[in-house]
Each structure stands twice: as structure tokens, then as C-alpha cells.
Coordinates of C-alpha atoms and ligand atoms in Angstrom, one line a residue:
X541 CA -0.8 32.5 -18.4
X542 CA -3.6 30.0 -17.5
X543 CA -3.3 28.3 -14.6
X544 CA -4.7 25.0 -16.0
X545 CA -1.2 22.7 -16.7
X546 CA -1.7 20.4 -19.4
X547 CA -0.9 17.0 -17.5
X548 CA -0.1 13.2 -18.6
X549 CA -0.3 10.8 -16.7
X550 CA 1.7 7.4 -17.5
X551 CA 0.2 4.2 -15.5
X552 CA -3.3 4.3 -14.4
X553 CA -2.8 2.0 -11.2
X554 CA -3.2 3.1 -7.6
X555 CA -1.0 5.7 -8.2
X556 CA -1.2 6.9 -11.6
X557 CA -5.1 6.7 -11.4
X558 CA -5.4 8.5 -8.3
X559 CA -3.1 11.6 -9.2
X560 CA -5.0 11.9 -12.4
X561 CA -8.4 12.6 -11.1
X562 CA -6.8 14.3 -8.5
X563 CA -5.1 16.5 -10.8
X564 CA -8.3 17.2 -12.7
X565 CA -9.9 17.8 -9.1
X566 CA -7.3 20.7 -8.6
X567 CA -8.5 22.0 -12.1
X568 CA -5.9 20.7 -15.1
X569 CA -6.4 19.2 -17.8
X570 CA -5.1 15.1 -17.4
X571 CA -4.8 13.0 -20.0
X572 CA -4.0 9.0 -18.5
X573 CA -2.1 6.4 -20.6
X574 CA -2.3 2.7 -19.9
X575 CA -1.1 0.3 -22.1
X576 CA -2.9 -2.4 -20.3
X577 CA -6.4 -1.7 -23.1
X578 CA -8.8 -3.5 -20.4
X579 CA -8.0 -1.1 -18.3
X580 CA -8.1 1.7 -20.3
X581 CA -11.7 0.2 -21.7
X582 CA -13.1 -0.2 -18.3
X583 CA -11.9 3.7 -17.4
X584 CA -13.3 4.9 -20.6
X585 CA -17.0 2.7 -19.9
X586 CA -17.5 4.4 -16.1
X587 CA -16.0 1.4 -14.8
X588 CA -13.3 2.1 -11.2
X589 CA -10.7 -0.6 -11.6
X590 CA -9.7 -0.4 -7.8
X591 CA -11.1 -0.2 -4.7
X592 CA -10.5 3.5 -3.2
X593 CA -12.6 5.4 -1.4
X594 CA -14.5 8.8 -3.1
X595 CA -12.5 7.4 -6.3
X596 CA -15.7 6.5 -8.1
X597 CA -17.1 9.8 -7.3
X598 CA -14.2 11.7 -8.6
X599 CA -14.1 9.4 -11.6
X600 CA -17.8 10.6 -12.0
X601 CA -17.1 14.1 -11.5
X602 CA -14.2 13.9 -14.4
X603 CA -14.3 11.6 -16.8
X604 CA -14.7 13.0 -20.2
X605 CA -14.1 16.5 -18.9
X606 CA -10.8 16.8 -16.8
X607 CA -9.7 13.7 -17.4
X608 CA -9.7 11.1 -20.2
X609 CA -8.2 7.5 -20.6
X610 CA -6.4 6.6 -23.7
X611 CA -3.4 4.1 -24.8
X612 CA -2.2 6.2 -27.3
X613 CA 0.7 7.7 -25.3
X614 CA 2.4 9.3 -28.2
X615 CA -0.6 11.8 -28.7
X616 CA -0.8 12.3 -25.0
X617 CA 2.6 13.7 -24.7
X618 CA 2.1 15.6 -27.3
X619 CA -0.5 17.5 -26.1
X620 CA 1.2 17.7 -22.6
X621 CA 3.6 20.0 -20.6
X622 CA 4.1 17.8 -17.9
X623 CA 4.2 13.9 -17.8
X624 CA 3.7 12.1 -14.9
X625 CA 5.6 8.4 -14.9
X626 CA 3.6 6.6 -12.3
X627 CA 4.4 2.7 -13.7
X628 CA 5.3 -0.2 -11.9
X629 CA 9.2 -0.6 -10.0
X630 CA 8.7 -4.0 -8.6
X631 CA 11.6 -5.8 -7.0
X632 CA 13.9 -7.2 -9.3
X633 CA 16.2 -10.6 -8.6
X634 CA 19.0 -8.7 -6.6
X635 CA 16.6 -6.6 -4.6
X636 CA 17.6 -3.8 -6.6
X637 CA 14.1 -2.4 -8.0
X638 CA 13.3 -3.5 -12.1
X639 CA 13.5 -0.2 -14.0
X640 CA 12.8 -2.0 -17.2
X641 CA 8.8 -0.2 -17.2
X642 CA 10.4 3.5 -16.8
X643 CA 13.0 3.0 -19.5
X644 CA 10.6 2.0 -21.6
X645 CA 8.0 4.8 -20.9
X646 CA 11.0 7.3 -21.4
X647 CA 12.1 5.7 -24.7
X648 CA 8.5 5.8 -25.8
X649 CA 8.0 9.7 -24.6
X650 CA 11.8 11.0 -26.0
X651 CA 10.3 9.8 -29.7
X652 CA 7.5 12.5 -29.0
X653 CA 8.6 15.6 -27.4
X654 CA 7.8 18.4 -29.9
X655 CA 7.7 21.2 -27.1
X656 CA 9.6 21.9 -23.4
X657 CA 8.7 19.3 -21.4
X658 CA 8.9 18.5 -17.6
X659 CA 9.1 15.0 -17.5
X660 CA 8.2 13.6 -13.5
X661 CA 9.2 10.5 -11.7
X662 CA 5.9 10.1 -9.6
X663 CA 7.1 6.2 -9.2
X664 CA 9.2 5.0 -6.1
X665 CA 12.8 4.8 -8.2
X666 CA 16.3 4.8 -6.9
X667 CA 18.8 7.5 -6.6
X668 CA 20.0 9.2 -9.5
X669 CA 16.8 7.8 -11.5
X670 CA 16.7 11.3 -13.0
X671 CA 20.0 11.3 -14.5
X672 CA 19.3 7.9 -16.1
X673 CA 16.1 9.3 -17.9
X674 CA 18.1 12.3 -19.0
X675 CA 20.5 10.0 -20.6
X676 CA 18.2 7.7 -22.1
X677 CA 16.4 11.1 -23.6
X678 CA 19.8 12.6 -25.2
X679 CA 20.5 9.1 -26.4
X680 CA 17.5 9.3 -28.4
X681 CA 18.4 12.6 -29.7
X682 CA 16.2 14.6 -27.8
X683 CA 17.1 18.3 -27.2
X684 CA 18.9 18.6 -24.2
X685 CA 17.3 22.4 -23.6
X686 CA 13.2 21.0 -24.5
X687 CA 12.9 19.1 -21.5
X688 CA 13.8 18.6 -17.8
X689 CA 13.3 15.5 -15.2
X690 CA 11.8 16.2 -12.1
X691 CA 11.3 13.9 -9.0
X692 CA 7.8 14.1 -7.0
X693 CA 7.4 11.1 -5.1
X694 CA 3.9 9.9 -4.3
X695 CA 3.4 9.4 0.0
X696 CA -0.4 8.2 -0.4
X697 CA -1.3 5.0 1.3
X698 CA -3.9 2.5 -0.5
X699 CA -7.1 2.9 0.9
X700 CA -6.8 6.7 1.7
X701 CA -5.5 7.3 -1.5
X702 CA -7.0 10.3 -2.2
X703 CA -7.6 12.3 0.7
X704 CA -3.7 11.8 1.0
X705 CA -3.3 13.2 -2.4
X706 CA -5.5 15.9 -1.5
X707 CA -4.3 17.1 2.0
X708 CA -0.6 15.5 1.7
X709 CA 1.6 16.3 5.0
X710 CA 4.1 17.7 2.0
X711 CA 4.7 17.9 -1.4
X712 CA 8.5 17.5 -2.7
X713 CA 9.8 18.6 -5.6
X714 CA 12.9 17.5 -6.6
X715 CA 14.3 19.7 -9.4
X716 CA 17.5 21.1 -10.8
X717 CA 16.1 23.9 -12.7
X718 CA 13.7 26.6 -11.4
X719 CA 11.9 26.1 -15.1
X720 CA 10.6 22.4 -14.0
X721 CA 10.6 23.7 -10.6
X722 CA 8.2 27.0 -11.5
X723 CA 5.8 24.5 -13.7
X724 CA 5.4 22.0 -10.6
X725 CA 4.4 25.2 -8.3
X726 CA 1.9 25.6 -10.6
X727 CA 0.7 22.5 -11.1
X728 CA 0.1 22.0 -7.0
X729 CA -0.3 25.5 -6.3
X730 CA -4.2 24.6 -5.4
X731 CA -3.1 22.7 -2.5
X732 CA -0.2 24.9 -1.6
X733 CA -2.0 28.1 -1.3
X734 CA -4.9 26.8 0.0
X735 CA -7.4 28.1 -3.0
X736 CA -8.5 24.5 -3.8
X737 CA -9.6 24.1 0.2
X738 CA -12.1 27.1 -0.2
X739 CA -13.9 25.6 -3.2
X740 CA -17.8 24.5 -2.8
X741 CA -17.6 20.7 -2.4
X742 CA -13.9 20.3 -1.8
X743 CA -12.8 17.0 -0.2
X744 CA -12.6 17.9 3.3
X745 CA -9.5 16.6 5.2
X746 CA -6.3 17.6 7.3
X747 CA -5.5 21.0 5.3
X748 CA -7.7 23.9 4.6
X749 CA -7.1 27.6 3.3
X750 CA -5.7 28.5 7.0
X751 CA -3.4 25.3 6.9
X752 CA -2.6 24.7 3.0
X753 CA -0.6 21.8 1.9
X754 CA 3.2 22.5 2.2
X755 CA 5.7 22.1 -0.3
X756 CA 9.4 21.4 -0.1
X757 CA 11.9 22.1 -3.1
X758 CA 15.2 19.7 -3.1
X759 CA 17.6 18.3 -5.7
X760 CA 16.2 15.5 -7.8
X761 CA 18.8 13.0 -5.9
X762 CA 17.7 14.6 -2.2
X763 CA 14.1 13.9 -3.7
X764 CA 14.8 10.5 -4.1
X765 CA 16.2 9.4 -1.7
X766 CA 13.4 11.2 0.8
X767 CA 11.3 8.4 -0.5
X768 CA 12.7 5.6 -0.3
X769 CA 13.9 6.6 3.2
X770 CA 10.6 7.6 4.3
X771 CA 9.5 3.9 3.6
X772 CA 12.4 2.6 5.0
X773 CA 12.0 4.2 8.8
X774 CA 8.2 3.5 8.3
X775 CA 9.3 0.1 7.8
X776 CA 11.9 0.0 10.3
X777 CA 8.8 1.2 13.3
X778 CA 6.8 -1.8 11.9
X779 CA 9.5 -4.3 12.7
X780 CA 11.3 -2.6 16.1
X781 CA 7.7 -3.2 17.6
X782 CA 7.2 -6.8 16.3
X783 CA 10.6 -7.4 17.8
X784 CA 9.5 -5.9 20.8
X785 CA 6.3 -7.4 20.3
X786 CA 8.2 -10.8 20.3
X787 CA 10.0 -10.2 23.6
X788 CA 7.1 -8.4 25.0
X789 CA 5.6 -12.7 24.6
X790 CA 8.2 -13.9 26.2
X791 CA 8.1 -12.3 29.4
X792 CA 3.7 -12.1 29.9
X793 CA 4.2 -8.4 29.2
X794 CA 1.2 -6.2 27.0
X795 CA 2.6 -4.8 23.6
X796 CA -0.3 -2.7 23.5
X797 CA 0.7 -1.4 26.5
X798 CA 4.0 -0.8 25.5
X799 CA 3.3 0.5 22.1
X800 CA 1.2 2.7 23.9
X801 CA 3.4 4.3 26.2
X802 CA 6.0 4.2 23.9
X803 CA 3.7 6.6 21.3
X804 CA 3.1 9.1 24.1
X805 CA 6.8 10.1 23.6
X806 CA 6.4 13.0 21.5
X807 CA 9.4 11.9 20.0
X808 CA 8.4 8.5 18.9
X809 CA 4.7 9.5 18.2
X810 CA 1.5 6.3 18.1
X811 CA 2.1 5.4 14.6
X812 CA 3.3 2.6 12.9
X813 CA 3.5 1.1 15.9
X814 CA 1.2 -1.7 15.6
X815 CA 2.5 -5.1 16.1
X816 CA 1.0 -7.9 13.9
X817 CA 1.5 -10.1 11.4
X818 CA 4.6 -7.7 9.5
X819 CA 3.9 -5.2 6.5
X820 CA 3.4 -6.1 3.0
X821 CA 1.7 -4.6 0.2
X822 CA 3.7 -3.3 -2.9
X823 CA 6.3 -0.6 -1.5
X824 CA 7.8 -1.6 1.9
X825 CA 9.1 -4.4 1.2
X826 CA 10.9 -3.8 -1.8
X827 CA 11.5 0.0 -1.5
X828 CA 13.4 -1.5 1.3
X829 CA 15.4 -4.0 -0.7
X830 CA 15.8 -1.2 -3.2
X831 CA 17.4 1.3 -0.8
X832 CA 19.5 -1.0 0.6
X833 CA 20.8 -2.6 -2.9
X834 CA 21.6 1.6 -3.5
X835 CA 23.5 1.9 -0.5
X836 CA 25.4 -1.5 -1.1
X837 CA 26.3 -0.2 -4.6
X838 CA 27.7 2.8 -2.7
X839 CA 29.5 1.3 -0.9
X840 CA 27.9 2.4 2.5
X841 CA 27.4 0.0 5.5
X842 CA 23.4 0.1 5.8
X843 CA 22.8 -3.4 7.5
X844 CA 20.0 -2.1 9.2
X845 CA 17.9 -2.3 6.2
X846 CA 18.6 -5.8 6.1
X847 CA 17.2 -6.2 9.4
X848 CA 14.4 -4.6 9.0
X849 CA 13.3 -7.2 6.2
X850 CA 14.5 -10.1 8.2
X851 CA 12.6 -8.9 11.2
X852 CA 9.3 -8.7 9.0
X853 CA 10.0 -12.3 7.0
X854 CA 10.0 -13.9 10.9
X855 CA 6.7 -12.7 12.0
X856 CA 5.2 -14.5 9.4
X857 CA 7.1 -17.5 10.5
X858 CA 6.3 -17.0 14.3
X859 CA 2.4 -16.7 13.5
X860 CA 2.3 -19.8 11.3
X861 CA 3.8 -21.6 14.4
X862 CA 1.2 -19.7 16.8
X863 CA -1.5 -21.7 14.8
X864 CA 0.5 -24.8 14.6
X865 CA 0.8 -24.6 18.3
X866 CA -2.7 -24.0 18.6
X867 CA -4.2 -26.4 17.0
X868 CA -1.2 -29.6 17.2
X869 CA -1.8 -30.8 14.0
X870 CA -2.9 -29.3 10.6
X871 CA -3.6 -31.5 7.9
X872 CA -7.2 -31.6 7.1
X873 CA -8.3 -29.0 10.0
X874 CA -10.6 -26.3 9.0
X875 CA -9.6 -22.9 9.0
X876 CA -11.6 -19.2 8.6
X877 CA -8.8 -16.9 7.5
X878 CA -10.3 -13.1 7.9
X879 CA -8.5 -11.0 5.7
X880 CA -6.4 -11.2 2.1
X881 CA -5.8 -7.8 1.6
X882 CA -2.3 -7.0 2.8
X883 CA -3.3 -4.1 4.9
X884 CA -7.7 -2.7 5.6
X885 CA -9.2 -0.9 3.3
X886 CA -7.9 -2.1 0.3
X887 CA -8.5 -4.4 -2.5
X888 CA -4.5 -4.9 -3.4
X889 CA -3.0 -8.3 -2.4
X890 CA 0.4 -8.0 -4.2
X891 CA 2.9 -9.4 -1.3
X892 CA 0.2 -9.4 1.1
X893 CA 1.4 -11.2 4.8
X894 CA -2.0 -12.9 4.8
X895 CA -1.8 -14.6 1.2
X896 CA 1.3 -16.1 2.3
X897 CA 0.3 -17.2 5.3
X898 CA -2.7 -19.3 3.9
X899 CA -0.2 -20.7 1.3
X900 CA 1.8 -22.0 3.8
X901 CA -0.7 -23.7 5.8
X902 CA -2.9 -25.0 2.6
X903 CA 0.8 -27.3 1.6
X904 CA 0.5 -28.2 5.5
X905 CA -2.7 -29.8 4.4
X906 CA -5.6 -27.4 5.9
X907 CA -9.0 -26.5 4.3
X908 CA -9.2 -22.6 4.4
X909 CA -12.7 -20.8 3.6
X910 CA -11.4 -17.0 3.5
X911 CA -13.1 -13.7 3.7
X912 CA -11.9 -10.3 2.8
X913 CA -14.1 -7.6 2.5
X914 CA -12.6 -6.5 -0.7
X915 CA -9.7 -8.6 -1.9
X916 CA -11.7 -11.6 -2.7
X917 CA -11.7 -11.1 -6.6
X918 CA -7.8 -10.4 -6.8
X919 CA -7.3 -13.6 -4.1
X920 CA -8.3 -15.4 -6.3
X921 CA -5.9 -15.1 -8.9
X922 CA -3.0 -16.3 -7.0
X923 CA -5.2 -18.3 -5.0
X924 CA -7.6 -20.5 -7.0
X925 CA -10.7 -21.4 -5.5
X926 CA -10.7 -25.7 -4.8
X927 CA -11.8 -27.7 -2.5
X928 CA -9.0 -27.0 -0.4
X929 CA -9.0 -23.2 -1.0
X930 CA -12.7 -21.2 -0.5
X931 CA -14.3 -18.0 -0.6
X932 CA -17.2 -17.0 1.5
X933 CA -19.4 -14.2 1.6
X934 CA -19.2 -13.0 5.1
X935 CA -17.0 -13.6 8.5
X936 CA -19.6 -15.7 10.0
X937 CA -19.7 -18.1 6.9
X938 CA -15.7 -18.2 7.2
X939 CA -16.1 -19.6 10.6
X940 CA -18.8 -22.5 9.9
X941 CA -17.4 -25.2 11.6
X942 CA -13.8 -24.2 11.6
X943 CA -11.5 -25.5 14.2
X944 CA -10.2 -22.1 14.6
X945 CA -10.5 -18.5 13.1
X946 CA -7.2 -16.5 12.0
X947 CA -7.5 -12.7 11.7
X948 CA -5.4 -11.5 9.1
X949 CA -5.5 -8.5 7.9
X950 CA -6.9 -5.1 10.1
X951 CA -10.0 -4.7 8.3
X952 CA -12.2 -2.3 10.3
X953 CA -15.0 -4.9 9.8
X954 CA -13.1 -7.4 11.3
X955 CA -12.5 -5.3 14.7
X956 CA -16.4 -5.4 15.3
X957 CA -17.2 -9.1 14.7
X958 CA -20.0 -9.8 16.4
X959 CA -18.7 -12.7 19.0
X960 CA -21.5 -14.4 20.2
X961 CA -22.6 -15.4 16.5
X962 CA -18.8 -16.3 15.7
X963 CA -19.0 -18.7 19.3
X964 CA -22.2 -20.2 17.6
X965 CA -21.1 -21.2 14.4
X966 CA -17.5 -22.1 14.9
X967 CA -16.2 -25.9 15.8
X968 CA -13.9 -24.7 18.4
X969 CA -13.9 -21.1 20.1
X970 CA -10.5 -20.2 19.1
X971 CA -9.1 -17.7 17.3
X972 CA -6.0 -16.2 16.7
X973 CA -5.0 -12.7 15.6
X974 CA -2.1 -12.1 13.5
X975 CA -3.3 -7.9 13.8
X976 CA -4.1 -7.8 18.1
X977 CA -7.9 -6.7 16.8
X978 CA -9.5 -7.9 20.0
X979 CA -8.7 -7.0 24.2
X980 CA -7.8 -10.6 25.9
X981 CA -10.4 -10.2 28.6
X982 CA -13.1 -9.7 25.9
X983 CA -12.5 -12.8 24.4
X984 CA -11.9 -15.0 27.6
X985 CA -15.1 -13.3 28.7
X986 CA -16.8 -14.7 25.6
X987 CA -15.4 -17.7 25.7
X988 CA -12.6 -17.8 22.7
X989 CA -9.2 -19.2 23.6
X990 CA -7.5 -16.1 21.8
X991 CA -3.8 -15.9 20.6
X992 CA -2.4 -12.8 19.6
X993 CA 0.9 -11.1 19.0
X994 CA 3.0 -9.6 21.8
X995 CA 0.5 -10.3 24.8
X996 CA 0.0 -13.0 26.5
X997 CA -2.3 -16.2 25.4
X998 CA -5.4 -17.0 27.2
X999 CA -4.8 -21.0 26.1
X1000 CA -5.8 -21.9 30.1
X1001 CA -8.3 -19.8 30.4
X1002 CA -10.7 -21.9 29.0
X1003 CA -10.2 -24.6 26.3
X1004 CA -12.5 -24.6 23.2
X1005 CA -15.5 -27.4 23.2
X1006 CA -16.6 -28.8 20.1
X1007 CA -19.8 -27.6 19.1
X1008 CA -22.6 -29.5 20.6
X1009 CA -20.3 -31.4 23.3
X1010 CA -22.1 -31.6 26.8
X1011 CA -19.5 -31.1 29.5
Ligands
LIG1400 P1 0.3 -0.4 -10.4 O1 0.9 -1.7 -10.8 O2 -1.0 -0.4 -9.7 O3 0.1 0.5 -11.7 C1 1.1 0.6 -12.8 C2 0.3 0.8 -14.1 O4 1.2 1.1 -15.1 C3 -0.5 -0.4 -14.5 O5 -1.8 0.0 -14.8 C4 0.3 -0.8 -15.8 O6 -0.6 -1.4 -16.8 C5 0.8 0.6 -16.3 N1 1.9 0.5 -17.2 C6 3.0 -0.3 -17.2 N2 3.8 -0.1 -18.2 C7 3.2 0.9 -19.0 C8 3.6 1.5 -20.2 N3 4.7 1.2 -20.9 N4 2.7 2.4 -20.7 C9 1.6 2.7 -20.0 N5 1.2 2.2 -18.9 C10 2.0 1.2 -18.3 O7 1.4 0.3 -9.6 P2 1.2 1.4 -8.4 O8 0.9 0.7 -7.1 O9 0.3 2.5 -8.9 O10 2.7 2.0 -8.2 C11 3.3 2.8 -9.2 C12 4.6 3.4 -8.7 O11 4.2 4.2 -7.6 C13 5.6 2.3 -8.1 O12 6.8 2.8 -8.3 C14 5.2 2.3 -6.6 O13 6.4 2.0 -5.8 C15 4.9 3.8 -6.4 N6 4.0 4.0 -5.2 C16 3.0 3.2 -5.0 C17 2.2 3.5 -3.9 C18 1.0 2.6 -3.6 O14 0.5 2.7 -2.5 N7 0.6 1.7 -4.5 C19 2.4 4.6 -3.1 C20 3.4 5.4 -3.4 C21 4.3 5.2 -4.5

């Protein structure tokens, strides 16, 4: 039997995209559906809808050989053996996540299954998804023995995308029949025995052929629910150290210093302990919401989910009052807002802590002139460039003559700004950091009155000077 698995992908976003080239990277052969045809066009013509890093080179490296882009989904699940599901689960009105794109994808695929098929639930979905497609495929007749669902939830993070898919800390594989289960070994056996690791030109990363990628067989539902509580606790770090952060303020203590010797816990661990401005993006926030509208349906008490999001809503809150504080009144001020991106290193601004921050303060009547590194071009859409609302093309054209810079999202880029040019060209030497970028003492010694989260404000240090004003 060849080892090549004949793969479809359904959804060529950040997921569906990146598993696909991936996929052909490991050596099968990937066909990837979109029903969005500009898409599909701009895949086809060389073009890399999203920003990802070695994406375009993997794009490069397989288009038209291991992997092609159609919207004809009825051929490509013909000519599969397993299809991949990796659409859209936003958050629907009650929290609960909108399955309305997966239904329809499985409705679509049940009208073409003319051999055994494992069908996969790459996208974040609730508990007992897998028995919903099942249903959905008997009710349209299909034969209950030519096909079985499969849960393998994705744990890449936008802007690693697909080094994560590459050298993942673990696969899972939720099956219920060693059949799916034996075609999904397959499929990742590159990773999992290391053989991909050895190649010339492999992405380098975390495994190798010493340390392969592991792989963990559950139940669908244990599958499932691994996901969405991986997200959740992830989640649930984020906002324990803003709350700390937020005490951490009120006494003069560091929360870097606290995150810090908090992480040197074995136990705890550094990570996703960074106090800021709250998470965002497309799957914390509402694989939170989702998990906790399962457990309400199940009648479990699972309040803490509730506080998680509530935690994360109020940092955006206590920052828009950090600015308001610093700066007395809004209307008409000039601000640089750094960042648009909800997290560095990506282009995506769905729910992004930053966008919603700027709308807040453009209805209090400020003039923002944002920079992202980037986001700029998907900014845009939900944030029209006016008068009121502008783009520029680097940090230090942001900060032209605003009354104060806000640091929004933990670009890389904007962690090495270089100060003494930001002092020049700014109205007033303040700035205020919604993602603790900057030590204090570096910016009281360069003159900035600096807020930040969780650590005390240098406000008396030394109090920002218009431009040009002779002491
Ligand atoms: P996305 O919005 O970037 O991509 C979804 C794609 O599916 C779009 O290109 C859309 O056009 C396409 N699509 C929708 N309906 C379709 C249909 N009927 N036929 C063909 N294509 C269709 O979404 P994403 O960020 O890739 O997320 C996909 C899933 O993966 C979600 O469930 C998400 O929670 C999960 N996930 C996302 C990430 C992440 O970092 N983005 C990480 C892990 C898991």
C-alpha cells in the first residue's frame, strides 16, 4: 500500500491552508476546496492569501504538484480518502459556536461518497460534533459502513502556523474505529516516526528523527473536548495574570516580576503569562464561550469559564481608562496606535483587543494614525480610512505629532522602536503600552512618561513637554 493518502482539504483559511501544504510537505497528495473563488483564484495564480511565515515557500514548493486549489468540492471528495473540514465555527448569539458552515460541508460531502471515507473535524467544534456529522450523513442516505468521523483538532498558533504543524507538541486522534484510526497513522506517520525530520531541506524545528512528533489516540468526544479545554486553560493563564496584573497596580508591585517568578515554578511554567491588553484573535474568545455554552447544556457548574471572559472584556476597559487618565481629555487629541493585529506576527484582526480599543476612543472623538506591520490591509475593512481614522507607513510616522503613543499589539518590531527618534517626532513623550513592551527605567531614562499594565507608572517622573517648548 502506498504511503501517499489521498487528502481533501475543506476551507483554505489559516487552518485549512496551512494543513494542506503541510500535508503535501509530508508527501500526500492534497486537494483544497474553497468556496470563496477569489480565494481559490489567487491560490491557483501563486498568490499567499495570508500572512504566515515559510507559507509562500511551501506554496511554491507545491502548488500544482502536491497540492491544488479548486471549488469544485464534489470532485475533490471523490478523489479523496480522507477529508479534512477546516471551515469557519465563529461564535454564534448564545455563545454556543455556529455549526451552520460544517453542516453544510457534510451535507455537500454525504451527496459524494462513492468509496470508504474518513471524514475529519480539523475545526474547533463542540462535543459530540462527530455524532452530529454521522447523523447528518445517514440522513442523507449515506452508508453507514463507507465512512467514519474522526476528530483531529488543530493546536497551531497564527504566525507560527506552520512550524507548529510541522513539529506539533502532539497529535490527537479522536476515533472510534481502528479503520479511521489506522488511515490517520498513516497520514501523520512522517511526523510520528520521525522519517519526515531526516529529509534534505526539512523545516527545522522542535522535533527531529531522535524526538519525532507524538501522537495520542482518544475517543472522538475525549478529542473534542481536549480542544476546547486546551484553549480554555490557555485562556484562563492569560486572564489570572491580568487580574494579578491588576492588583499587582494597585499596590506599586512589578507583574513582570511576578510573572516571572511565578513561571520558574515548574509547575506553572513562563507561558501565557503575559499581562497586557487581554487575548483576542478568532479561537479564545469564543472557543471559551463555546465550551462553556456545552457545559451549561450539561448541566455542569463551569462558572469559571465565565470568568475567564469577563476578566479579559475588563482589561480592555481598564486600558481605555489608562489613556483617558493620561491624557484628561480626548476629543480631538492625536493618537499613534502601534499595532491592529490581535496578537505579533500576524495579519488576522478578527476580534482583535487593539481594533476595539481604537473604536472606542475614535466615538470619544480622537484622531488615530495606526501602524501594524501586517494588518494594515485587513484594518481597513472594519476600520475605514478618514480623516479621523489613518494608516501610516511606519511607527515613527504614527507618532508625528501625537499627544501620545499606544502600543497595542506585541509586534516584535514594536519592542525595538528606536526611542530617541519616537522622543523627536512625537507632541508629547508619552506612551502607553497595553503589551508591557518596554522596562520603566528605560523609558524614564529617555524621557517618555510610560504607562503600562501591572507595574507601576512613571507619570512623576517627568511630565511630557510639547515639542519645541523652552523650559
Ligand atoms: P478561516 O475563516 O480563516 O477559514 C475558513 C475558510 O473556509 C474560508 O476560506 C472560507 O471561505 C471557507 N469555507 C467556508 N464555508 C465553506 C464551504 N462550504 N466550502 C468550502 N470552503 C468554505 O478560519 P480558520 O481560522 O482557518 O479556522 C477554521 C477552524 O479552525 C475554526 O473552527 C477555528 O476555530 C479552528 N482553528 C483555528 C486556528 C487559528 O489559529 N486560526 C487554530 C486552531 C483551530
Amino acid at each position: 500500500m502506498s504511503k501517499s493518502v489521498s487528502i481533501c482539504v475543506i476551507g483554505s483559511g489559516y487552518v485549512g491552508l496551512v494543513a494542506a501544504v503541510c500535508f503535501a510537505e509530508m508527501g500526500h497528495r492534497v486537494i483544497c476546496v474553497d468556496n470563496d473563488d477569489a480565494k481559490v483564484k489567487t491560490l491557483r495564480e501563486g498568490g499567499v492569501p495570508i500572512f504566515e511565515e515559510h507559507l509562500p515557500q511551501l506554496l511554491a514548493k507545491h502548488r500544482d504538484r502536491g497540492v491544488e486549489f479548486t471549488a469544485n468540492l464534489a470532485s475533490a471528495v471523490e478523489r479523496s480518502e480522507a477529508i479534512f473540514i477546516a471551515v469557519g465555527t465563529p461564535q454564534g448569539e448564545t455563545g454556543a459556536a455556529d455549526m451552520s458552515y460544517v453542516e453544510a460541508v457534510v451535507s455537500e460531502i454525504a451527496r459524494h461518497v462513492n468509496s470508504y471515507k474518513v471524514i475529519v473535524e480539523k475545526s474547533t467544534v463542540p462535543v459530540y460534533t462527530n455524532e452530529w456529522v454521522s447523523r447528518v450523513l445517514h440522513r442523507h442516505g449515506v452508508d453507514p459502513t463507507s465512512f467514519d468521523v474522526v476528530s483531529n483538532p488543530e493546536f497551531l498558533r497564527e504566525g507560527t502556523a506552520v512550524l507548529d504543524f510541522m513539529h506539533p507538541d502532539r497529535i490527537v486522534i479522536g476515533s472510534n474505529t481502528d479503520r479511521s484510526a489506522a488511515v490517520l497513522r498513516r497520514i501523520y506517520e512522517p511526523l510520528t516516526s520521525g522519517s519526515y525530520y531526516d529529509q534534505p531541506g526539512a523545516l527545522a524545528g522542535t522535533c527531529s528523527a531522535v524526538r519525532p512528533a507524538r501522537i495520542l489516540f482518544t475517543s472522538a468526544q475525549s478529542a473534542e473536548i481536549i480542544k476546547h479545554a486546551s484553549n480554555a486553560f490557555l485562556a484562563l493563564k492569560i486572564s489570572f495574570i491580568n487580574a494579578v496584573a491588576n492588583l499587582a497596580e494597585a499596590v506599586d508591585a512589578d507583574i513582570e516580576d511576578i510573572a516571572k517568578g511565578m513561571g520558574m515554578d515548574s509547575r506553572i511554567g513562563p507561558r501565557f503569562l503575559r499581562a497586557g491588553l487581554g487575548y483576542g484573535g478568532s479561537c479564545f474568545p469564543k472557543d471559551v464561550a463555546a465550551f462553556q455554552w456545552v457545559a451549561q447544556q450539561k448541566g455542569v457548574n463551569f462558572k469559571l469559564l465565565q470568568e475567564i471572559s469577563s476578566i479579559n472584556e475588563a482589561q480592555r476597559d481598564i486600558f481605555f481608562n489608562k489613556v483617558l487618565s493620561a491624557l484628561w481629555t480626548l476629543r480631538g487629541k492625536r493618537l499613534a496606535a502601534l499595532g491592529l493585529a490581535f496578537k505579533g506576527e500576524t495579519d488576522d484582526v478578527r476580534d482583535s483587543p487593539a481594533i476595539e480599543v481604537i473604536k472606542r476612543l475614535l466615538d470619544a472623538g480622537v484622531i488615530i494614525k495606526a501602524y501594524d506591520p501586517a494588518a494594515m490591509e485587513r484594518a481597513k475593512e472594519v476600520l475605514q480610512p478618514s480623516i479621523k481614522m489613518q494608516y501610516a507607513a511606519d511607527v515613527y510616522e504614527a507618532a508625528t505629532d501625537a499627544d501620545a503613543v499606544l502600543i497595542l499589539t506585541d509586534w516584535s518590531e514594536f519592542a525595538e522602536i528606536d526611542l530617541v527618534q519616537l522622543k523627536q517626532v512625537v507632541r508629547f513623550p508619552i506612551v502607553i503600552d497595553g503589551r508591557n513592551l518596554y522596562k520603566p527605567q528605560k523609558m524614564q531614562d529617555h524621557g517618555f512618561t510610560y504607562v503600562s499594565v501591572g507595574r507601576p507608572s512613571n507619570y512623576h517622573a517627568q511630565q511630557g513637554k510639547p515639542r519645541g517648548m523652552v523650559s
